[in-house]
CSV table of C-alpha atoms in Angstrom, one decimal:
chain,number,residue,atom,x,y,z
Q,93,MET,CA,0.0,0.0,0.0
Q,94,LYS,CA,2.8,2.3,0.9
Q,95,GLN,CA,4.6,1.6,-2.4
Q,96,GLN,CA,1.3,2.3,-4.3
Q,97,ARG,CA,1.0,5.7,-2.5
Q,98,MET,CA,4.6,6.5,-3.4
Q,99,SER,CA,4.0,5.5,-7.0
Q,100,TRP,CA,1.0,7.8,-7.2
Q,101,ARG,CA,3.0,10.6,-5.7
Q,102,CYS,CA,5.7,10.2,-8.4
Q,103,VAL,CA,3.1,10.3,-11.1
Q,104,ALA,CA,1.5,13.4,-9.6
Q,105,LEU,CA,4.9,15.0,-9.3
Q,106,SER,CA,5.8,14.2,-12.9
Q,107,LEU,CA,2.5,15.6,-14.2
Q,108,SER,CA,3.0,18.7,-12.2
Q,109,VAL,CA,6.5,19.2,-13.7
Q,110,ALA,CA,5.1,18.6,-17.2
Q,111,VAL,CA,2.3,21.1,-16.6
Q,112,ILE,CA,4.8,23.7,-15.3
Q,113,LEU,CA,7.2,23.1,-18.3
Q,114,CYS,CA,4.3,23.4,-20.8
Q,115,PHE,CA,3.1,26.6,-19.1
Q,116,ALA,CA,6.6,28.1,-19.1
Q,117,ALA,CA,7.1,27.1,-22.8
Q,118,GLY,CA,3.8,28.8,-23.6
Q,119,VAL,CA,4.8,31.9,-21.8
Q,120,MET,CA,8.1,32.0,-23.6
Q,121,ALA,CA,6.5,31.5,-27.0
Q,122,ALA,CA,4.0,34.3,-26.3
Q,123,GLU,CA,6.8,36.6,-25.2
Q,124,ALA,CA,8.8,35.8,-28.3
Q,125,GLN,CA,5.8,36.5,-30.6
Q,126,GLU,CA,5.3,39.8,-28.9
Q,127,GLU,CA,8.9,40.7,-29.2
Q,128,TRP,CA,8.8,39.7,-32.9
Q,129,LYS,CA,5.8,41.9,-33.6
Q,130,LYS,CA,7.4,44.9,-31.9
Q,131,THR,CA,10.7,44.3,-33.8
Q,132,ILE,CA,8.9,44.2,-37.2
Q,133,GLU,CA,7.1,47.4,-36.4
Q,134,ALA,CA,10.3,49.1,-35.4
Q,135,ALA,CA,12.0,47.7,-38.5
Q,136,LYS,CA,9.4,49.2,-40.8
Q,137,LYS,CA,10.2,52.6,-39.4
Q,138,GLU,CA,13.9,52.0,-40.2
Q,139,GLY,CA,12.7,51.2,-43.7
Q,140,LYS,CA,15.4,48.9,-45.0
Q,141,VAL,CA,18.2,46.4,-44.2
Q,142,VAL,CA,21.5,46.1,-46.1
Q,143,ALA,CA,23.1,42.7,-46.5
Q,144,GLY,CA,26.3,41.8,-48.3
Q,145,GLY,CA,25.2,38.8,-50.3
Q,146,PRO,CA,26.5,36.3,-52.8
Q,147,PRO,CA,27.1,37.3,-56.4
Q,148,THR,CA,24.0,35.7,-57.9
Q,149,ALA,CA,21.2,37.5,-59.6
Q,150,VAL,CA,18.8,34.6,-58.8
Q,151,LEU,CA,19.1,35.3,-55.1
Q,152,ARG,CA,19.0,39.0,-55.5
Q,153,LYS,CA,15.7,38.9,-57.3
Q,154,GLN,CA,13.5,36.1,-55.7
Q,155,TYR,CA,15.0,36.4,-52.3
Q,156,LYS,CA,14.6,40.2,-52.2
Q,157,GLU,CA,11.1,40.1,-53.5
Q,158,THR,CA,9.9,37.5,-51.0
Q,159,PHE,CA,11.4,39.3,-48.0
Q,160,GLU,CA,10.0,42.7,-49.0
Q,161,SER,CA,6.5,41.4,-49.7
Q,162,ARG,CA,6.6,39.4,-46.4
Q,163,PHE,CA,7.6,42.3,-44.1
Q,164,GLY,CA,7.2,45.6,-46.1
Q,165,ILE,CA,10.9,46.4,-45.5
Q,166,GLU,CA,13.4,47.1,-48.3
Q,167,LEU,CA,16.2,44.5,-48.6
Q,168,GLU,CA,19.3,45.9,-50.3
Q,169,LEU,CA,21.4,43.0,-51.3
Q,170,VAL,CA,24.9,44.0,-52.3
Q,171,SER,CA,25.7,41.1,-54.6
Q,172,ALA,CA,29.5,40.6,-54.7
Q,173,PRO,CA,32.1,38.1,-53.8
Q,174,GLY,CA,32.4,37.6,-50.1
Q,175,PRO,CA,36.0,39.0,-49.7
Q,176,GLN,CA,34.9,42.1,-51.7
Q,177,ASN,CA,32.0,42.9,-49.4
Q,178,ALA,CA,34.0,42.0,-46.3
Q,179,GLY,CA,36.8,44.3,-47.4
Q,180,LYS,CA,34.4,47.1,-48.1
Q,181,ALA,CA,32.7,46.7,-44.8
Q,182,MET,CA,36.0,46.7,-42.9
Q,183,ALA,CA,37.3,49.9,-44.6
Q,184,GLU,CA,34.0,51.7,-44.0
Q,185,PHE,CA,33.9,50.6,-40.4
Q,186,LYS,CA,37.4,52.0,-39.7
Q,187,ALA,CA,36.3,55.2,-41.4
Q,188,GLY,CA,33.3,55.6,-39.2
Q,189,VAL,CA,30.8,54.7,-41.9
Q,190,ARG,CA,28.0,52.3,-41.1
Q,191,TYR,CA,26.4,50.9,-44.3
Q,192,PHE,CA,26.2,47.1,-44.0
Q,193,ASP,CA,23.9,45.5,-41.4
Q,194,ALA,CA,24.8,41.9,-42.2
Q,195,LEU,CA,27.3,40.0,-44.3
Q,196,HIS,CA,27.2,36.6,-45.9
Q,197,GLY,CA,30.3,34.7,-46.8
Q,198,GLY,CA,32.1,31.4,-47.2
Q,199,SER,CA,34.7,29.9,-44.9
Q,200,GLY,CA,37.3,32.4,-43.9
Q,201,THR,CA,35.6,35.5,-45.4
Q,202,LEU,CA,34.3,37.1,-42.2
Q,203,GLU,CA,37.0,36.1,-39.7
Q,204,PRO,CA,39.0,39.3,-40.3
Q,205,LEU,CA,36.0,41.4,-39.2
Q,206,LYS,CA,35.6,39.3,-36.1
Q,207,ASN,CA,39.3,39.7,-35.2
Q,208,GLU,CA,38.8,43.5,-35.5
Q,209,ASN,CA,35.8,43.5,-33.1
Q,210,MET,CA,33.5,44.6,-35.9
Q,211,LEU,CA,30.8,41.9,-35.3
Q,212,VAL,CA,28.2,41.4,-32.6
Q,213,PRO,CA,27.4,38.2,-30.6
Q,214,PHE,CA,25.0,36.4,-33.0
Q,215,MET,CA,22.6,34.7,-30.6
Q,216,ASP,CA,21.5,38.1,-29.2
Q,217,TYR,CA,19.7,38.7,-32.5
Q,218,LEU,CA,17.6,35.5,-32.6
Q,219,ILE,CA,14.0,35.9,-31.6
Q,220,LEU,CA,11.9,33.1,-33.1
Q,221,PRO,CA,11.8,29.9,-31.1
Q,222,GLU,CA,12.0,27.8,-34.4
Q,223,VAL,CA,15.3,29.5,-35.1
Q,224,LYS,CA,16.7,29.6,-31.6
Q,225,ASP,CA,16.0,25.9,-30.9
Q,226,PRO,CA,19.1,23.8,-31.7
Q,227,ARG,CA,16.9,20.8,-32.2
Q,228,GLN,CA,15.6,22.4,-35.4
Q,229,TRP,CA,19.1,22.2,-36.9
Q,230,TRP,CA,21.1,19.1,-38.0
Q,231,GLY,CA,24.0,19.0,-35.6
Q,232,GLY,CA,22.6,21.8,-33.5
Q,233,HIS,CA,23.9,25.3,-33.8
Q,234,MET,CA,27.2,25.4,-35.7
Q,235,TRP,CA,29.7,28.2,-35.9
Q,236,GLU,CA,32.4,29.3,-38.4
Q,237,ASP,CA,34.3,30.7,-35.4
Q,238,ASN,CA,34.4,27.4,-33.7
Q,239,VAL,CA,37.5,27.7,-31.5
Q,240,LYS,CA,36.4,30.1,-28.7
Q,241,THR,CA,33.2,30.4,-26.8
Q,242,ASN,CA,32.1,33.8,-28.2
Q,243,ARG,CA,30.0,33.1,-31.3
Q,244,PHE,CA,29.8,35.8,-34.0
Q,245,ILE,CA,29.7,33.9,-37.4
Q,246,TYR,CA,26.8,31.5,-37.8
Q,247,SER,CA,27.2,28.5,-40.2
Q,248,PHE,CA,23.8,27.4,-41.6
Q,249,SER,CA,24.8,25.2,-44.5
Q,250,ALA,CA,26.5,21.8,-44.6
Q,251,ASP,CA,27.3,19.8,-47.7
Q,252,PHE,CA,30.3,18.9,-49.7
Q,253,SER,CA,32.8,20.7,-51.8
Q,254,ILE,CA,31.8,20.9,-55.5
Q,255,PRO,CA,33.5,18.3,-57.6
Q,256,PRO,CA,35.6,19.6,-60.6
Q,257,PHE,CA,33.7,20.2,-63.9
Q,258,TYR,CA,35.2,19.2,-67.2
Q,259,ASN,CA,34.5,19.5,-70.9
Q,260,ALA,CA,33.4,16.1,-72.1
Q,261,ASP,CA,34.6,16.8,-75.6
Q,262,LEU,CA,38.2,17.1,-74.3
Q,263,ILE,CA,38.3,14.6,-71.4
Q,264,LYS,CA,37.1,11.1,-70.9
Q,265,PRO,CA,36.0,10.4,-67.3
Q,266,ASP,CA,38.5,7.6,-66.8
Q,267,GLU,CA,41.4,9.8,-67.9
Q,268,ILE,CA,41.4,11.6,-64.6
Q,269,THR,CA,41.0,9.4,-61.5
Q,270,SER,CA,43.2,11.4,-59.2
Q,271,TYR,CA,44.4,15.0,-58.9
Q,272,ASP,CA,47.8,13.6,-59.8
Q,273,ASP,CA,46.5,13.0,-63.4
Q,274,LEU,CA,46.2,16.8,-63.8
Q,275,LEU,CA,50.0,17.0,-63.8
Q,276,GLN,CA,50.2,15.4,-67.3
Q,277,PRO,CA,51.7,17.7,-69.9
Q,278,LYS,CA,48.6,17.6,-72.1
Q,279,TRP,CA,46.6,19.5,-69.6
Q,280,LYS,CA,49.0,22.4,-69.4
Q,281,GLY,CA,47.2,25.7,-69.8
Q,282,LYS,CA,43.9,23.8,-69.8
Q,283,ILE,CA,43.1,23.8,-66.1
Q,284,GLY,CA,40.9,26.5,-64.6
Q,285,PHE,CA,41.2,27.3,-60.9
Q,286,PHE,CA,38.9,29.6,-58.8
Q,287,GLU,CA,41.2,32.2,-57.1
Q,288,PRO,CA,43.0,30.4,-54.2
Q,289,ARG,CA,44.9,33.5,-53.0
Q,290,VAL,CA,41.8,34.9,-51.2
Q,291,PRO,CA,39.2,33.3,-49.1
Q,292,SER,CA,37.0,31.3,-51.5
Q,293,ALA,CA,36.1,27.9,-52.7
Q,294,GLY,CA,39.4,27.9,-54.6
Q,295,GLN,CA,41.3,28.6,-51.4
Q,296,GLY,CA,39.4,25.8,-49.7
Q,297,LEU,CA,40.4,23.3,-52.4
Q,298,TRP,CA,44.0,24.6,-52.4
Q,299,GLY,CA,44.2,24.0,-48.7
Q,300,PHE,CA,42.6,20.6,-49.0
Q,301,LEU,CA,45.2,19.7,-51.7
Q,302,MET,CA,48.0,21.0,-49.5
Q,303,LYS,CA,46.8,18.8,-46.6
Q,304,ASN,CA,46.3,15.7,-48.7
Q,305,LYS,CA,48.9,16.0,-51.5
Q,306,GLY,CA,51.5,18.3,-50.0
Q,307,LYS,CA,53.3,21.5,-51.1
Q,308,GLU,CA,55.4,19.7,-53.7
Q,309,PHE,CA,52.2,18.6,-55.6
Q,310,LEU,CA,50.9,22.2,-55.5
Q,311,GLN,CA,54.2,23.5,-57.0
Q,312,LYS,CA,53.9,21.0,-59.8
Q,313,LEU,CA,50.3,22.0,-60.3
Q,314,ALA,CA,51.2,25.7,-60.5
Q,315,GLN,CA,53.7,24.8,-63.3
Q,316,GLN,CA,50.7,23.7,-65.4
Q,317,GLU,CA,50.0,27.3,-66.2
Q,318,LEU,CA,46.7,27.4,-64.3
Q,319,VAL,CA,44.0,29.8,-65.6
Q,320,ILE,CA,43.0,31.6,-62.4
Q,321,HIS,CA,39.9,33.8,-62.1
Q,322,ARG,CA,38.0,35.4,-59.2
Q,323,ASP,CA,35.0,35.5,-61.5
Q,324,GLY,CA,33.5,32.0,-61.8
Q,325,GLN,CA,31.6,33.1,-64.9
Q,326,GLN,CA,34.9,33.4,-66.8
Q,327,LEU,CA,35.9,29.8,-65.9
Q,328,ALA,CA,32.4,28.5,-66.9
Q,329,VAL,CA,32.8,30.3,-70.3
Q,330,GLY,CA,36.2,28.7,-70.8
Q,331,LEU,CA,34.7,25.2,-70.1
Q,332,ALA,CA,31.8,25.9,-72.5
Q,333,LYS,CA,34.1,27.1,-75.3
Q,334,GLY,CA,36.6,24.3,-74.8
Q,335,THR,CA,39.5,26.6,-74.0
Q,336,LEU,CA,39.6,24.9,-70.6
Q,337,ALA,CA,39.4,21.1,-70.1
Q,338,VAL,CA,38.7,21.2,-66.4
Q,339,ALA,CA,37.8,23.8,-63.7
Q,340,LEU,CA,38.5,23.4,-60.0
Q,341,GLY,CA,36.7,25.2,-57.1
Q,342,LEU,CA,33.9,26.3,-59.4
Q,343,SER,CA,30.4,26.6,-58.0
Q,344,GLN,CA,27.4,24.9,-59.6
Q,345,ARG,CA,25.5,28.1,-60.3
Q,346,PHE,CA,28.1,29.2,-62.8
Q,347,VAL,CA,27.9,26.2,-65.1
Q,348,ASP,CA,24.1,25.5,-64.8
Q,349,PRO,CA,23.1,27.7,-67.7
Q,350,TYR,CA,25.6,26.0,-70.0
Q,351,ILE,CA,24.6,22.5,-68.9
Q,352,LYS,CA,20.9,23.3,-69.4
Q,353,GLY,CA,21.8,24.6,-72.8
Q,354,GLY,CA,23.2,21.2,-73.8
Q,355,LEU,CA,26.9,22.1,-73.8
Q,356,PRO,CA,29.4,19.3,-72.9
Q,357,ILE,CA,30.1,20.3,-69.3
Q,358,LYS,CA,30.0,17.4,-66.8
Q,359,VAL,CA,30.9,16.7,-63.2
Q,360,LEU,CA,34.1,14.8,-62.5
Q,361,LEU,CA,33.3,12.2,-59.9
Q,362,THR,CA,36.2,9.8,-60.3
Q,363,LEU,CA,38.8,11.4,-58.1
Q,364,LYS,CA,40.1,9.0,-55.4
Q,365,GLU,CA,40.9,11.9,-53.0
Q,366,GLY,CA,37.2,12.4,-52.5
Q,367,LEU,CA,35.4,15.5,-51.4
Q,368,SER,CA,35.7,17.6,-48.2
Q,369,GLY,CA,32.9,18.8,-46.0
Q,370,SER,CA,31.8,22.4,-46.9
Q,371,ASN,CA,29.5,25.1,-45.7
Q,372,GLY,CA,29.5,26.8,-49.1
Q,373,PHE,CA,28.5,30.5,-49.1
Q,374,GLY,CA,26.6,29.6,-45.9
Q,375,THR,CA,27.9,31.8,-43.1
Q,376,VAL,CA,26.4,35.1,-41.8
Q,377,ALA,CA,27.3,37.7,-39.3
Q,378,ILE,CA,25.9,41.0,-38.0
Q,379,MET,CA,27.9,44.2,-38.0
Q,380,ARG,CA,28.5,46.1,-34.8
Q,381,ASN,CA,26.5,49.3,-34.6
Q,382,ALA,CA,24.4,48.2,-37.5
Q,383,PRO,CA,22.5,51.2,-39.1
Q,384,HIS,CA,19.2,49.3,-39.1
Q,385,PRO,CA,19.3,47.3,-35.8
Q,386,ASN,CA,15.7,46.1,-35.8
Q,387,ALA,CA,15.5,45.4,-39.6
Q,388,VAL,CA,18.6,43.2,-39.3
Q,389,LYS,CA,16.9,41.2,-36.6
Q,390,VAL,CA,14.0,40.6,-38.9
Q,391,TYR,CA,16.3,39.7,-41.7
Q,392,ILE,CA,18.4,37.2,-39.7
Q,393,ASN,CA,15.4,35.5,-38.2
Q,394,TRP,CA,13.8,35.2,-41.7
Q,395,LEU,CA,17.0,34.0,-43.3
Q,396,LEU,CA,17.2,31.2,-40.8
Q,397,SER,CA,13.4,30.4,-41.0
Q,398,LYS,CA,12.2,27.5,-43.2
Q,399,GLU,CA,11.2,29.9,-46.0
Q,400,GLY,CA,14.5,31.8,-45.9
Q,401,GLN,CA,16.6,28.7,-45.9
Q,402,ASP,CA,14.7,27.1,-48.7
Q,403,LEU,CA,15.1,30.2,-51.0
Q,404,TYR,CA,18.7,30.7,-50.1
Q,405,GLY,CA,19.7,27.1,-50.6
Q,406,ARG,CA,17.9,26.7,-54.0
Q,407,ALA,CA,19.5,30.0,-55.3
Q,408,LEU,CA,23.0,28.9,-54.3
Q,409,THR,CA,22.6,25.1,-54.8
Q,410,GLN,CA,23.6,24.3,-51.3
Q,411,GLY,CA,22.2,22.4,-48.4
Q,412,SER,CA,20.6,24.0,-45.4
Q,413,ARG,CA,21.1,22.4,-42.0
Q,414,ARG,CA,17.5,23.1,-41.0
Q,415,LEU,CA,15.8,19.7,-40.6
Q,416,ASP,CA,12.4,20.9,-42.0
Q,417,VAL,CA,13.9,22.2,-45.2
Q,418,ASP,CA,13.8,19.8,-48.2
Q,419,THR,CA,17.3,19.3,-49.6
Q,420,LYS,CA,17.0,16.0,-51.4
Q,421,TRP,CA,16.9,17.7,-54.8
Q,422,LEU,CA,20.6,18.5,-54.3
Q,423,ALA,CA,21.5,14.9,-55.1
Q,424,LYS,CA,21.0,15.5,-58.8
Q,425,PHE,CA,23.9,18.0,-58.7
Q,426,ASN,CA,26.1,15.4,-57.0
Q,427,THR,CA,26.5,17.6,-53.9
Q,428,PRO,CA,24.0,16.2,-51.4
Q,429,ALA,CA,23.2,18.0,-48.2
Q,430,ALA,CA,25.2,16.5,-45.4
Q,431,LYS,CA,22.1,15.8,-43.3
Q,432,ASP,CA,20.7,13.6,-46.1
Q,433,VAL,CA,23.7,11.3,-46.4
Q,434,THR,CA,25.7,11.3,-43.1
Q,435,THR,CA,25.7,12.0,-39.4
Q,436,PRO,CA,27.2,15.1,-37.7
Q,437,GLU,CA,29.9,12.9,-36.2
Q,438,ASP,CA,31.0,11.4,-39.5
Q,439,PHE,CA,30.8,14.8,-41.2
Q,440,GLU,CA,33.1,16.2,-38.6
Q,441,LYS,CA,35.8,13.8,-40.0
Q,442,VAL,CA,35.7,15.4,-43.4
Q,443,ARG,CA,34.8,19.0,-42.4
Q,444,PHE,CA,37.2,21.5,-44.1
Q,445,TYR,CA,35.8,24.8,-42.8
Q,446,GLY,CA,35.7,26.6,-39.5
Q,447,GLU,CA,38.2,28.6,-37.6
Q,448,ASP,CA,40.4,25.7,-36.7
Q,449,ILE,CA,40.7,24.6,-40.3
Q,450,ILE,CA,41.2,28.1,-41.5
Q,451,THR,CA,44.1,28.7,-39.1
Q,452,GLU,CA,45.8,25.4,-39.8
Q,453,TRP,CA,45.2,24.9,-43.6
Q,454,ARG,CA,43.2,27.5,-45.5
Q,455,VAL,CA,45.2,30.6,-44.5
Q,456,PRO,CA,48.6,28.8,-44.9
Q,457,GLY,CA,47.3,27.5,-48.2
Q,458,GLY,CA,46.4,31.0,-49.4
Q,459,GLU,CA,49.8,32.3,-48.3
Q,460,PHE,CA,51.5,29.5,-50.2
Q,461,ALA,CA,49.4,30.2,-53.3
Q,462,ARG,CA,50.4,33.9,-53.2
Q,463,LYS,CA,54.0,32.8,-53.0
Q,464,ILE,CA,54.1,30.4,-55.9
Q,465,LEU,CA,51.4,31.8,-58.3
Q,466,LYS,CA,52.3,34.6,-60.5
């Protein structure tokens, strides 16, 4: 009888705790909605938000139109390569000019601003429970600045580095099964490489090759008279015309129009070295003393919402870590979202981004590239 009474007391206590937790969650959700409503009202008075975004017209048009129709706030997207926007923001900040509210970038792009104390703690700007809850995200919240406890640069994408693209009229797939095969004399002057001397997909691949193949390999590769561009469109044109046989570090969005047009550009999937884990152009940070403090809160929370992540991912052909965002369509581009094919633990083994990787491989790789590339 005594045990039965104890059992009922435990049940009653558990129910009481559950009721209290549900009540607390309801209160917090209501408070968040009230804060969200007030933030939107204040943002409308500010009128606009300025974000340094990726250099893609697709994102600029559809993304901008959706945000503006949703909130009645102008979204000025400065579409340019990440290092270009980051450099501009840094120069303006030092001159006392406040223009950018938020910046997007790839791995290594935004760290210089963090090091100069130009960014704000990111979590302070999250309002919506669906965004703040780490359970909504594959692997929980992840950070580009992943070494220290202060978090300024949020990493919302996780997929794999883009495989090389090649011109099928010039190369047969079985001709190149390793990066070593690119050292053959017949490919001299025929290899395109996205600029590895600045933070970019090209620098990420350069650092990956330095880690896995060594500096001697990179010196031999540099002697192949690489065609280097900061404009991926130029590399894509070279592939389409056949002046390039293969292009390394080139994003899918640059070659898509030519592939859809029936030109002989294909993905090289036969490299034994494999692919590294990437976050693409999937990092974001908020500038200190942002000129539109409420509008940037609205923008960040929308960016990380289901709608924002879906639009951003489709425009850039990259995989959101949000669990409720469909990313299975990425498989047809041979760059599946990490959440669709692996676990956070296994992805960590191939991850090639983040402050630790930047310090150990990407920055040294960029320095070596500047030393040996003319």
